[in-house]
Structure formats: C-alpha cells, structure tokens
Coordinates of C-alpha atoms in Angstrom, one line a residue:
M774 CA 107.5 120.5 5.8
K775 CA 109.7 122.6 8.0
L776 CA 112.2 121.5 10.4
D777 CA 112.9 123.1 13.3
G778 CA 116.4 122.2 14.1
D779 CA 118.5 118.9 15.1
P780 CA 116.2 116.7 17.4
N781 CA 119.6 115.1 18.8
A782 CA 122.2 117.7 19.2
Q783 CA 124.5 115.2 21.1
N784 CA 125.4 113.4 17.8
D785 CA 126.7 116.2 15.9
S786 CA 130.6 115.3 16.4
A787 CA 132.7 112.4 16.6
K788 CA 136.2 111.5 17.2
I789 CA 138.8 110.6 14.6
I790 CA 141.0 107.5 15.5
I791 CA 144.1 106.9 13.4
N792 CA 145.7 103.6 14.0
P793 CA 149.0 103.4 12.4
T794 CA 150.0 99.8 11.1
G795 CA 153.5 100.2 10.5
H796 CA 156.6 102.6 10.1
G797 CA 156.2 103.2 6.2
G798 CA 158.5 102.5 3.6
G799 CA 159.7 99.0 3.0
D800 CA 156.8 97.1 4.5
G801 CA 154.1 95.5 2.0
G802 CA 156.4 95.0 -0.4
Q803 CA 155.8 98.1 -2.2
G804 CA 159.3 99.1 -3.0
G805 CA 160.8 101.7 -0.7
G806 CA 163.1 100.9 1.8
D807 CA 164.1 104.7 2.1
D808 CA 161.9 105.1 5.2
R809 CA 159.3 107.2 3.0
P810 CA 155.8 106.2 2.8
T811 CA 154.6 104.8 -0.8
L812 CA 151.3 104.5 -2.4
P813 CA 150.1 101.1 -3.6
I814 CA 149.9 100.5 -7.3
T815 CA 146.4 99.3 -7.9
G816 CA 144.5 98.8 -11.4
D817 CA 145.2 98.1 -14.9
S818 CA 147.5 100.4 -16.9
I819 CA 145.5 102.9 -18.8
G820 CA 147.7 102.3 -21.9
L821 CA 146.8 98.8 -22.3
I822 CA 142.9 99.6 -21.6
T823 CA 143.2 102.2 -24.2
A824 CA 144.8 100.0 -26.7
V825 CA 142.3 97.4 -26.3
G826 CA 139.6 99.6 -26.5
G827 CA 140.9 100.9 -30.0
L828 CA 141.3 97.5 -31.4
L829 CA 137.9 96.6 -30.6
L830 CA 136.7 99.9 -32.0
V831 CA 138.5 99.2 -35.4
A832 CA 137.4 95.6 -35.3
G833 CA 134.0 96.5 -35.0
T834 CA 133.9 99.0 -37.5
A835 CA 135.7 96.7 -40.0
G836 CA 133.1 94.0 -39.5
Y837 CA 130.5 96.5 -40.0
L838 CA 131.7 97.7 -43.4
V839 CA 132.3 94.0 -44.7
A840 CA 129.1 92.8 -43.6
R841 CA 127.3 96.0 -45.4
R842 CA 129.2 95.4 -48.7
R843 CA 128.2 91.6 -48.8
K844 CA 125.0 91.0 -50.6
T845 CA 123.8 87.7 -49.0
R846 CA 121.9 85.9 -51.9
F847 CA 119.6 82.8 -51.1
V848 CA 120.1 80.1 -53.7
A849 CA 117.6 77.2 -53.4

C-alpha cells in the first residue's frame, strides 16, 4: 500500500496554549514561600516498597523451605 502524501495538509500544525494557574512558590501547600516553583511529591517512598518486597520474598522462601522439609503422613 503506497501513500501519496497527506490528504489534509491543513491539520499539520497546532497552537500551544499555556494557562498559568498561579504565581508559583507558596500556592498549593507544597512548601516553598520563597517564590520558586516546586514540584508536588507524589507516589510512595521507594525505600518502603523495596523493604516490603524484600520481606515478602524472604517470607515466601522460608515458607517454601518449611513446607518442603515437612513430611505429611496420613494416619487413619
């Protein structure tokens, strides 16, 4: 399938519109107050996620080893 070009050349550009929402710095409760814009802190701490993941990995390995060593015998 061969394309012979853009069928509608009028939609090849767009205007970029920037709507400022404040003066930066102290609005939004993200610290600041020194008239410098700050980024919001989002998401969970990577240290906490790593610690929980490591704990789950250790608990899973320990559970596997305990289950493997136990010999279950059925006594009627």
